[in-house]
mmCIF file of C-alpha atoms in Angstrom:
data_model
loop_
_atom_site.group_PDB
_atom_site.id
_atom_site.type_symbol
_atom_site.label_atom_id
_atom_site.label_comp_id
_atom_site.label_asym_id
_atom_site.label_seq_id
_atom_site.Cartn_x
_atom_site.Cartn_y
_atom_site.Cartn_z
ATOM 1 C CA UNK A 1 218.079 57.446 115.371
ATOM 2 C CA UNK A 2 214.502 58.999 115.832
ATOM 3 C CA UNK A 3 214.195 62.879 116.324
ATOM 4 C CA UNK A 4 213.333 62.179 119.772
ATOM 5 C CA UNK A 5 216.212 59.941 121.357
ATOM 6 C CA UNK A 6 219.024 62.528 119.446
ATOM 7 C CA UNK A 7 217.047 65.145 121.615
ATOM 8 C CA UNK A 8 217.626 63.009 124.397
ATOM 9 C CA UNK A 9 221.029 62.055 124.101
ATOM 10 C CA UNK A 10 222.071 65.874 123.307
ATOM 11 C CA UNK A 11 220.203 67.323 126.163
ATOM 12 C CA UNK A 12 222.550 64.313 128.395
ATOM 13 C CA UNK A 13 225.902 65.909 126.789
ATOM 14 C CA UNK A 14 225.278 69.422 127.692
ATOM 15 C CA UNK A 15 224.625 68.460 130.896
ATOM 16 C CA UNK A 16 227.779 66.222 131.465
ATOM 17 C CA UNK A 17 229.690 69.145 129.858
ATOM 18 C CA UNK A 18 228.137 71.410 132.182
ATOM 19 C CA UNK A 19 229.011 69.214 135.112
ATOM 20 C CA UNK A 20 232.437 68.907 133.986
ATOM 21 C CA UNK A 21 233.511 72.181 133.227
ATOM 22 C CA UNK A 22 235.890 73.940 135.214
ATOM 23 C CA UNK A 23 235.017 76.564 138.071
ATOM 24 C CA UNK A 24 235.011 80.227 136.938
ATOM 25 C CA UNK A 25 238.502 81.867 137.611
ATOM 26 C CA UNK A 26 237.054 83.885 140.527
ATOM 27 C CA UNK A 27 236.221 80.558 142.000
ATOM 28 C CA UNK A 28 239.937 79.331 142.436
ATOM 29 C CA UNK A 29 241.655 81.225 145.030
ATOM 30 C CA UNK A 30 245.045 83.371 143.762
ATOM 31 C CA UNK A 31 248.269 82.679 145.658
ATOM 32 C CA UNK A 32 249.729 85.555 147.578
ATOM 33 C CA UNK A 33 252.710 87.478 146.021
ATOM 34 C CA UNK A 34 255.572 86.474 147.949
ATOM 35 C CA UNK A 35 257.911 89.329 149.136
ATOM 36 C CA UNK A 36 260.644 89.422 147.887
ATOM 37 C CA UNK A 37 263.561 88.781 150.228
ATOM 38 C CA UNK A 38 266.439 91.287 151.085
ATOM 39 C CA UNK A 39 269.069 89.450 149.461
ATOM 40 C CA UNK A 40 267.070 89.537 145.865
ATOM 41 C CA UNK A 41 266.264 93.398 146.823
ATOM 42 C CA UNK A 42 270.079 94.078 147.573
ATOM 43 C CA UNK A 43 270.936 92.080 144.330
ATOM 44 C CA UNK A 44 268.939 94.327 142.137
ATOM 45 C CA UNK A 45 269.508 97.295 143.334
ATOM 46 C CA UNK A 46 273.120 96.725 143.322
ATOM 47 C CA UNK A 47 272.910 95.104 139.142
ATOM 48 C CA UNK A 48 271.222 98.650 138.453
ATOM 49 C CA UNK A 49 273.662 101.026 140.276
ATOM 50 C CA UNK A 50 276.365 98.940 138.483
ATOM 51 C CA UNK A 51 274.316 99.191 135.217
ATOM 52 C CA UNK A 52 273.930 102.955 135.596
ATOM 53 C CA UNK A 53 277.867 103.335 136.702
ATOM 54 C CA UNK A 54 278.976 101.721 133.305
ATOM 55 C CA UNK A 55 276.284 104.040 131.426
ATOM 56 C CA UNK A 56 277.783 106.580 133.180
ATOM 57 C CA UNK A 57 281.781 105.963 132.518
ATOM 58 C CA UNK A 58 280.847 104.981 128.684
ATOM 59 C CA UNK A 59 279.368 108.726 128.796
ATOM 60 C CA UNK A 60 282.649 110.182 130.157
ATOM 61 C CA UNK A 61 284.939 108.206 127.561
ATOM 62 C CA UNK A 62 283.092 109.888 124.913
ATOM 63 C CA UNK A 63 282.954 112.747 126.427
ATOM 64 C CA UNK A 64 286.832 112.971 126.927
ATOM 65 C CA UNK A 65 287.021 111.727 122.971
ATOM 66 C CA UNK A 66 284.714 114.640 122.065
ATOM 67 C CA UNK A 67 286.683 117.294 124.110
ATOM 68 C CA UNK A 68 289.632 115.631 122.059
ATOM 69 C CA UNK A 69 288.068 116.537 118.770
ATOM 70 C CA UNK A 70 286.772 119.895 119.986
ATOM 71 C CA UNK A 71 290.261 121.191 120.482
ATOM 72 C CA UNK A 72 291.372 119.586 117.105
ATOM 73 C CA UNK A 73 288.649 121.324 115.241
ATOM 74 C CA UNK A 74 289.884 124.544 117.259
ATOM 75 C CA UNK A 75 293.514 123.996 116.350
ATOM 76 C CA UNK A 76 292.656 123.002 112.585
ATOM 77 C CA UNK A 77 290.864 126.411 112.049
ATOM 78 C CA UNK A 78 293.683 128.501 113.586
ATOM 79 C CA UNK A 79 296.334 126.215 110.812
ATOM 80 C CA UNK A 80 293.535 126.782 108.215
ATOM 81 C CA UNK A 81 292.880 130.644 108.724
ATOM 82 C CA UNK A 82 297.030 131.064 108.436
ATOM 83 C CA UNK A 83 297.156 129.238 105.586
ATOM 84 C CA UNK A 84 294.745 130.837 103.624
ATOM 85 C CA UNK A 85 296.267 134.345 105.010
ATOM 86 C CA UNK A 86 299.141 132.596 103.527
ATOM 87 C CA UNK A 87 297.439 131.534 100.247
ATOM 88 C CA UNK A 88 296.130 135.117 99.898
ATOM 89 C CA UNK A 89 299.553 136.627 100.326
ATOM 90 C CA UNK A 90 301.039 134.294 98.011
ATOM 91 C CA UNK A 91 298.723 135.047 95.598
ATOM 92 C CA UNK A 92 299.236 139.062 95.959
ATOM 93 C CA UNK A 93 302.778 138.112 95.191
ATOM 94 C CA UNK A 94 302.005 136.014 92.195
ATOM 95 C CA UNK A 95 299.825 138.591 90.867
ATOM 96 C CA UNK A 96 302.763 141.101 90.806
ATOM 97 C CA UNK A 97 304.742 139.015 89.254
ATOM 98 C CA UNK A 98 302.701 138.562 86.433
ATOM 99 C CA UNK A 99 302.148 142.411 85.800
ATOM 100 C CA UNK A 100 305.838 142.587 86.004
ATOM 101 C CA UNK A 101 306.151 139.948 83.340
ATOM 102 C CA UNK A 102 303.773 141.796 81.708
ATOM 103 C CA UNK A 103 304.969 145.069 81.408
ATOM 104 C CA UNK A 104 308.302 143.962 80.764
ATOM 105 C CA UNK A 105 307.907 141.889 77.504
ATOM 106 C CA UNK A 106 309.720 142.193 74.535
ATOM 107 C CA UNK A 107 309.969 140.343 71.288
ATOM 108 C CA UNK A 108 313.977 140.273 71.431
ATOM 109 C CA UNK A 109 315.051 137.626 73.184
ATOM 110 C CA UNK A 110 317.651 138.127 76.236
ATOM 111 C CA UNK A 111 320.410 135.962 73.850
ATOM 112 C CA UNK A 112 319.814 138.454 70.833
ATOM 113 C CA UNK A 113 320.236 141.553 73.561
ATOM 114 C CA UNK A 114 323.316 140.162 74.272
ATOM 115 C CA UNK A 115 324.844 139.766 71.060
ATOM 116 C CA UNK A 116 324.079 143.532 70.285
ATOM 117 C CA UNK A 117 324.715 145.188 73.904
ATOM 118 C CA UNK A 118 327.450 147.475 73.328
ATOM 119 C CA UNK A 119 329.053 146.264 76.525
ATOM 120 C CA UNK A 120 328.842 142.188 76.566
ATOM 121 C CA UNK A 121 330.046 142.587 80.497
ATOM 122 C CA UNK A 122 327.081 144.376 81.798
ATOM 123 C CA UNK A 123 324.755 142.664 79.687
ATOM 124 C CA UNK A 124 326.362 139.100 81.229
ATOM 125 C CA UNK A 125 325.688 141.142 84.548
ATOM 126 C CA UNK A 126 322.408 142.713 83.817
ATOM 127 C CA UNK A 127 321.512 138.775 82.624
ATOM 128 C CA UNK A 128 322.463 137.327 86.049
ATOM 129 C CA UNK A 129 319.997 139.240 87.465
ATOM 130 C CA UNK A 130 317.529 138.720 85.089
ATOM 131 C CA UNK A 131 318.333 134.785 86.229
ATOM 132 C CA UNK A 132 317.600 135.733 90.015
ATOM 133 C CA UNK A 133 314.788 137.097 89.334
ATOM 134 C CA UNK A 134 313.699 134.113 87.312
ATOM 135 C CA UNK A 135 314.509 131.828 90.754
ATOM 136 C CA UNK A 136 312.632 134.179 92.835
ATOM 137 C CA UNK A 137 309.954 134.182 90.869
ATOM 138 C CA UNK A 138 309.522 130.422 90.281
ATOM 139 C CA UNK A 139 310.352 130.079 94.379
ATOM 140 C CA UNK A 140 306.672 132.183 94.565
ATOM 141 C CA UNK A 141 305.152 130.248 92.085
ATOM 142 C CA UNK A 142 306.369 127.120 94.017
ATOM 143 C CA UNK A 143 305.023 128.687 97.954
ATOM 144 C CA UNK A 144 301.827 129.329 96.103
ATOM 145 C CA UNK A 145 301.282 125.992 94.898
ATOM 146 C CA UNK A 146 302.272 124.471 97.982
ATOM 147 C CA UNK A 147 299.866 126.614 99.975
ATOM 148 C CA UNK A 148 297.056 125.856 97.870
ATOM 149 C CA UNK A 149 298.035 122.371 98.817
ATOM 150 C CA UNK A 150 298.249 122.430 102.704
ATOM 151 C CA UNK A 151 295.165 124.996 102.583
ATOM 152 C CA UNK A 152 292.952 122.227 100.575
ATOM 153 C CA UNK A 153 294.584 119.679 102.911
ATOM 154 C CA UNK A 154 293.778 121.535 106.501
ATOM 155 C CA UNK A 155 290.237 122.132 104.740
ATOM 156 C CA UNK A 156 289.631 118.402 104.069
ATOM 157 C CA UNK A 157 290.884 117.660 107.942
ATOM 158 C CA UNK A 158 288.895 120.451 109.561
ATOM 159 C CA UNK A 159 285.203 119.139 107.808
ATOM 160 C CA UNK A 160 286.446 115.414 108.924
ATOM 161 C CA UNK A 161 286.970 116.632 111.926
ATOM 162 C CA UNK A 162 284.094 118.753 112.362
ATOM 163 C CA UNK A 163 282.200 115.904 110.968
ATOM 164 C CA UNK A 164 283.931 113.111 114.002
ATOM 165 C CA UNK A 165 282.842 116.284 116.306
ATOM 166 C CA UNK A 166 279.236 116.442 115.261
ATOM 167 C CA UNK A 167 279.210 112.492 115.405
ATOM 168 C CA UNK A 168 280.534 112.271 118.939
ATOM 169 C CA UNK A 169 278.401 115.031 119.954
ATOM 170 C CA UNK A 170 275.496 112.910 118.703
ATOM 171 C CA UNK A 171 276.540 109.499 120.704
ATOM 172 C CA UNK A 172 276.905 111.854 123.712
ATOM 173 C CA UNK A 173 273.628 112.574 123.593
ATOM 174 C CA UNK A 174 272.302 108.771 123.271
ATOM 175 C CA UNK A 175 274.781 108.094 126.187
ATOM 176 C CA UNK A 176 273.322 110.344 128.052
ATOM 177 C CA UNK A 177 269.560 109.621 127.883
ATOM 178 C CA UNK A 178 270.696 105.755 128.858
ATOM 179 C CA UNK A 179 272.747 107.131 132.264
ATOM 180 C CA UNK A 180 269.129 108.741 132.967
ATOM 181 C CA UNK A 181 267.139 105.355 131.873
ATOM 182 C CA UNK A 182 269.146 103.268 134.410
ATOM 183 C CA UNK A 183 268.790 105.893 137.431
ATOM 184 C CA UNK A 184 265.271 106.015 136.417
ATOM 185 C CA UNK A 185 265.401 102.236 137.490
ATOM 186 C CA UNK A 186 266.878 102.882 140.555
ATOM 187 C CA UNK A 187 264.343 105.489 141.529
ATOM 188 C CA UNK A 188 261.728 103.354 140.456
ATOM 189 C CA UNK A 189 262.902 100.760 142.478
ATOM 190 C CA UNK A 190 263.882 102.704 145.966
ATOM 191 C CA UNK A 191 260.321 104.697 145.517
ATOM 192 C CA UNK A 192 258.658 100.978 145.705
ATOM 193 C CA UNK A 193 259.773 99.695 148.953
ATOM 194 C CA UNK A 194 259.101 100.704 152.549
ATOM 195 C CA UNK A 195 260.826 102.602 155.425
ATOM 196 C CA UNK A 196 261.453 99.074 157.073
ATOM 197 C CA UNK A 197 262.263 97.304 153.937
ATOM 198 C CA UNK A 198 265.084 100.306 153.016
ATOM 199 C CA UNK A 199 266.431 99.861 156.593
ATOM 200 C CA UNK A 200 266.745 96.206 156.585
ATOM 201 C CA UNK A 201 268.261 96.697 152.432
ATOM 202 C CA UNK A 202 271.221 98.919 154.479
ATOM 203 C CA UNK A 203 271.778 96.925 157.224
ATOM 204 C CA UNK A 204 272.285 93.733 154.763
ATOM 205 C CA UNK A 205 274.370 95.803 152.464
ATOM 206 C CA UNK A 206 276.890 96.885 155.447
ATOM 207 C CA UNK A 207 276.880 92.714 156.668
ATOM 208 C CA UNK A 208 277.908 91.730 153.427
ATOM 209 C CA UNK A 209 280.479 94.503 153.094
ATOM 210 C CA UNK A 210 281.793 93.963 156.562
ATOM 211 C CA UNK A 211 282.007 90.162 155.769
ATOM 212 C CA UNK A 212 284.037 90.701 152.447
ATOM 213 C CA UNK A 213 286.336 93.167 154.465
ATOM 214 C CA UNK A 214 286.852 90.845 156.860
ATOM 215 C CA UNK A 215 287.625 87.866 154.906
ATOM 216 C CA UNK A 216 290.172 89.950 152.379
ATOM 217 C CA UNK A 217 292.089 91.193 156.196
ATOM 218 C CA UNK A 218 292.515 87.798 157.364
ATOM 219 C CA UNK A 219 293.657 86.556 153.925
ATOM 220 C CA UNK A 220 296.510 88.518 153.894
ATOM 221 C CA UNK A 221 295.864 90.034 150.732
ATOM 222 C CA UNK A 222 296.820 93.096 151.702
ATOM 223 C CA UNK A 223 300.420 92.562 153.161
ATOM 224 C CA UNK A 224 301.002 93.561 156.574
ATOM 225 C CA UNK A 225 303.586 96.623 155.595
ATOM 226 C CA UNK A 226 302.164 100.067 156.455
ATOM 227 C CA UNK A 227 303.712 101.666 153.264
ATOM 228 C CA UNK A 228 304.440 105.481 152.695
ATOM 229 C CA UNK A 229 302.998 107.631 149.779
ATOM 230 C CA UNK A 230 304.925 109.249 147.459
ATOM 231 C CA UNK A 231 305.379 113.288 147.505
ATOM 232 C CA UNK A 232 302.405 113.538 144.571
ATOM 233 C CA UNK A 233 300.477 110.471 146.188
ATOM 234 C CA UNK A 234 300.439 112.401 148.967
ATOM 235 C CA UNK A 235 299.462 115.554 147.460
ATOM 236 C CA UNK A 236 296.422 113.613 145.591
ATOM 237 C CA UNK A 237 295.332 112.137 148.826
ATOM 238 C CA UNK A 238 294.981 115.661 150.332
ATOM 239 C CA UNK A 239 293.159 116.808 147.126
ATOM 240 C CA UNK A 240 290.757 113.449 147.799
ATOM 241 C CA UNK A 241 290.169 114.102 151.831
ATOM 242 C CA UNK A 242 289.447 117.563 150.954
ATOM 243 C CA UNK A 243 286.214 116.858 149.243
ATOM 244 C CA UNK A 244 284.501 114.291 151.811
ATOM 245 C CA UNK A 245 281.113 115.003 152.211
ATOM 246 C CA UNK A 246 280.912 116.406 148.996
ATOM 247 C CA UNK A 247 277.553 114.533 146.417
ATOM 248 C CA UNK A 248 277.871 112.252 143.975
ATOM 249 C CA UNK A 249 277.107 113.579 140.342
ATOM 250 C CA UNK A 250 277.604 111.194 137.352
ATOM 251 C CA UNK A 251 279.995 112.858 134.852
ATOM 252 C CA UNK A 252 280.792 115.372 137.197
ATOM 253 C CA UNK A 253 284.398 116.258 137.770
ATOM 254 C CA UNK A 254 284.512 118.880 140.769
ATOM 255 C CA UNK A 255 284.509 121.039 142.143
ATOM 256 C CA UNK A 256 281.226 120.883 143.567
ATOM 257 C CA UNK A 257 280.336 117.577 142.699
ATOM 258 C CA UNK A 258 282.072 114.688 141.641
ATOM 259 C CA UNK A 259 281.717 110.725 139.909
ATOM 260 C CA UNK A 260 284.095 107.754 141.083
ATOM 261 C CA UNK A 261 286.612 109.026 138.488
ATOM 262 C CA UNK A 262 285.943 112.077 138.142
ATOM 263 C CA UNK A 263 287.365 112.328 142.046
ATOM 264 C CA UNK A 264 290.616 110.033 141.481
ATOM 265 C CA UNK A 265 291.351 111.587 137.961
ATOM 266 C CA UNK A 266 291.148 115.626 139.480
ATOM 267 C CA UNK A 267 292.991 114.593 142.486
ATOM 268 C CA UNK A 268 295.991 113.246 140.585
ATOM 269 C CA UNK A 269 295.992 116.116 138.150
ATOM 270 C CA UNK A 270 296.073 118.193 141.145
ATOM 271 C CA UNK A 271 299.154 116.553 142.155
ATOM 272 C CA UNK A 272 300.861 117.219 139.013
ATOM 273 C CA UNK A 273 300.134 113.748 137.471
ATOM 274 C CA UNK A 274 297.705 113.530 134.590
ATOM 275 C CA UNK A 275 295.797 110.511 134.260
ATOM 276 C CA UNK A 276 292.922 109.357 132.338
ATOM 277 C CA UNK A 277 289.043 110.369 132.878
ATOM 278 C CA UNK A 278 287.661 106.927 132.922
ATOM 279 C CA UNK A 279 288.350 103.730 135.643
ATOM 280 C CA UNK A 280 288.483 102.106 132.523
ATOM 281 C CA UNK A 281 290.823 103.435 130.755
ATOM 282 C CA UNK A 282 292.780 104.069 134.125
ATOM 283 C CA UNK A 283 292.557 100.029 134.697
ATOM 284 C CA UNK A 284 293.978 100.117 130.882
ATOM 285 C CA UNK A 285 296.501 102.545 130.754
ATOM 286 C CA UNK A 286 297.925 102.545 134.610
ATOM 287 C CA UNK A 287 300.851 100.142 135.692
ATOM 288 C CA UNK A 288 298.941 97.483 137.524
ATOM 289 C CA UNK A 289 299.996 96.462 141.592
ATOM 290 C CA UNK A 290 299.499 93.546 143.217
ATOM 291 C CA UNK A 291 296.837 94.296 146.220
ATOM 292 C CA UNK A 292 299.786 93.124 149.177
ATOM 293 C CA UNK A 293 301.939 97.022 147.434
ATOM 294 C CA UNK A 294 299.404 98.998 148.087
ATOM 295 C CA UNK A 295 300.237 102.666 149.135
ATOM 296 C CA UNK A 296 298.250 105.821 150.001
ATOM 297 C CA UNK A 297 297.508 107.423 146.439
ATOM 298 C CA UNK A 298 296.640 104.055 144.864
ATOM 299 C CA UNK A 299 293.818 103.663 143.150
ATOM 300 C CA UNK A 300 291.681 100.206 143.445
ATOM 301 C CA UNK A 301 289.343 98.696 140.883
ATOM 302 C CA UNK A 302 286.150 97.454 141.208
ATOM 303 C CA UNK A 303 283.723 95.044 139.030
ATOM 304 C CA UNK A 304 284.862 92.852 135.835
ATOM 305 C CA UNK A 305 284.343 95.565 133.213
ATOM 306 C CA UNK A 306 286.320 98.119 136.405
ATOM 307 C CA UNK A 307 283.538 100.471 136.148
ATOM 308 C CA UNK A 308 284.164 102.047 139.974
ATOM 309 C CA UNK A 309 287.461 103.234 141.040
ATOM 310 C CA UNK A 310 288.442 104.583 144.828
ATOM 311 C CA UNK A 311 291.705 105.765 145.699
ATOM 312 C CA UNK A 312 293.413 104.079 148.576
ATOM 313 C CA UNK A 313 294.457 105.786 151.914
ATOM 314 C CA UNK A 314 295.891 102.822 153.908
ATOM 315 C CA UNK A 315 294.825 100.444 156.680
ATOM 316 C CA UNK A 316 292.706 98.819 154.478
ATOM 317 C CA UNK A 317 290.431 102.090 153.531
ATOM 318 C CA UNK A 318 289.679 103.816 150.006
ATOM 319 C CA UNK A 319 288.081 107.676 150.087
ATOM 320 C CA UNK A 320 285.412 107.061 146.673
ATOM 321 C CA UNK A 321 282.696 108.849 145.450
ATOM 322 C CA UNK A 322 279.958 105.775 145.479
ATOM 323 C CA UNK A 323 276.962 106.289 143.418
ATOM 324 C CA UNK A 324 273.650 108.702 143.170
ATOM 325 C CA UNK A 325 271.917 110.000 146.094
ATOM 326 C CA UNK A 326 275.269 109.657 148.354
ATOM 327 C CA UNK A 327 278.591 111.500 149.096
ATOM 328 C CA UNK A 328 282.522 111.398 149.078
ATOM 329 C CA UNK A 329 283.479 108.854 152.339
ATOM 330 C CA UNK A 330 286.033 106.803 153.742
ATOM 331 C CA UNK A 331 284.984 103.305 152.567
ATOM 332 C CA UNK A 332 286.377 99.535 153.304
ATOM 333 C CA UNK A 333 288.428 98.354 150.315
ATOM 334 C CA UNK A 334 286.291 95.565 150.164
ATOM 335 C CA UNK A 335 283.197 97.780 150.017
ATOM 336 C CA UNK A 336 282.976 96.610 146.026
ATOM 337 C CA UNK A 337 284.066 93.510 144.144
ATOM 338 C CA UNK A 338 287.316 93.907 143.565
ATOM 339 C CA UNK A 339 288.926 94.135 140.184
ATOM 340 C CA UNK A 340 292.722 95.672 141.045
ATOM 341 C CA UNK A 341 295.208 98.296 141.534
ATOM 342 C CA UNK A 342 296.767 100.597 139.988
ATOM 343 C CA UNK A 343 299.839 103.096 140.543
ATOM 344 C CA UNK A 344 299.825 106.518 138.657
ATOM 345 C CA UNK A 345 303.292 107.556 140.124
ATOM 346 C CA UNK A 346 304.950 103.691 139.777
ATOM 347 C CA UNK A 347 308.579 105.405 139.036
ATOM 348 C CA UNK A 348 308.350 107.615 142.360
ATOM 349 C CA UNK A 349 310.056 106.427 145.382
ATOM 350 C CA UNK A 350 307.652 106.194 148.882
ATOM 351 C CA UNK A 351 308.372 109.368 150.742
ATOM 352 C CA UNK A 352 311.068 109.464 154.047
ATOM 353 C CA UNK A 353 310.678 111.497 156.796
ATOM 354 C CA UNK A 354 313.140 113.952 155.009
ATOM 355 C CA UNK A 355 311.016 114.434 151.856
ATOM 356 C CA UNK A 356 308.132 114.477 153.880
ATOM 357 C CA UNK A 357 309.023 118.056 155.796
ATOM 358 C CA UNK A 358 309.561 119.425 152.255
ATOM 359 C CA UNK A 359 313.666 119.287 151.811
ATOM 360 C CA UNK A 360 312.750 117.726 148.094
ATOM 361 C CA UNK A 361 312.109 114.311 146.558
ATOM 362 C CA UNK A 362 314.672 111.736 145.797
ATOM 363 C CA UNK A 363 315.503 110.486 142.441
ATOM 364 C CA UNK A 364 313.241 108.307 140.527
ATOM 365 C CA UNK A 365 313.690 104.949 140.403
ATOM 366 C CA UNK A 366 311.279 101.512 140.288
ATOM 367 C CA UNK A 367 308.690 101.435 143.005
ATOM 368 C CA UNK A 368 307.337 98.051 144.663
#
């Protein structure tokens, strides 16, 4: 191919390539970003709140373990101090025995002294005393050895407990940071919404709760009987009512702020029935009851992982510490996805008119 023809072919190829090249990106209009639906926003917000509450309950569980470990460390330290004091006394007694033994050393055996004694009976009596002293010395030495072993064992357990405490404290810090991170996500989502979106969001969520409540009540799942609380249940419920309007705060157990399980555990502790601190442990360790058997004071557990709890107050309502930014309030029982219910005072009989007047509580019996 001649040089001129080659140049013509190259020029034509360049022209064709230019004609077929795609338009610059700026020339193609981008689609308008689609506004997220209210349902999507509610789903995201509820997920973030749920994740924050899961992180909170995990933190609470670690806090409970840390309290127990601190108490164990304090108890072991007290026992170790007493053991060391006892060891000091035992060593003092052993030292006195050693000095006495040294001062009473003789080359003549007790058997020879008995043979040479003018009064054999006196020698025998003296030998009895010597034997008694020997036994006392053996007890002292044994006590010293036992005290040394006990002090060593207590020291080992105290070191282990302290290491566990430090490990739990480090875990608690990580979990506290995780809660703060989840709450930051919630704040960022809320800050990105307009006032109109927030209003629509609240209305949409409220309608969803109303629908869930209606479906639950019409299904008959709550039963028709208006049950009475036990004496302790009424006391716990009265305590919870007094907290209405106080702010929610994650990890709080009162008296000014509470989280969900902080409210329920403190209410029942006030009624004289200590229960686990976290909603997961309340669900795992307290007796479960059907929803149709609910009575005031029972605890209602929410979400598949048991990460939220409220106190039943009757007529399909609960008292709850809902979430960050809200206050303790009365809510429909179906305000969140139900998991089940538990009863802290399973063996107490519901009150009668007589017991509500303060005439005393009937004997404990199994309640439905």
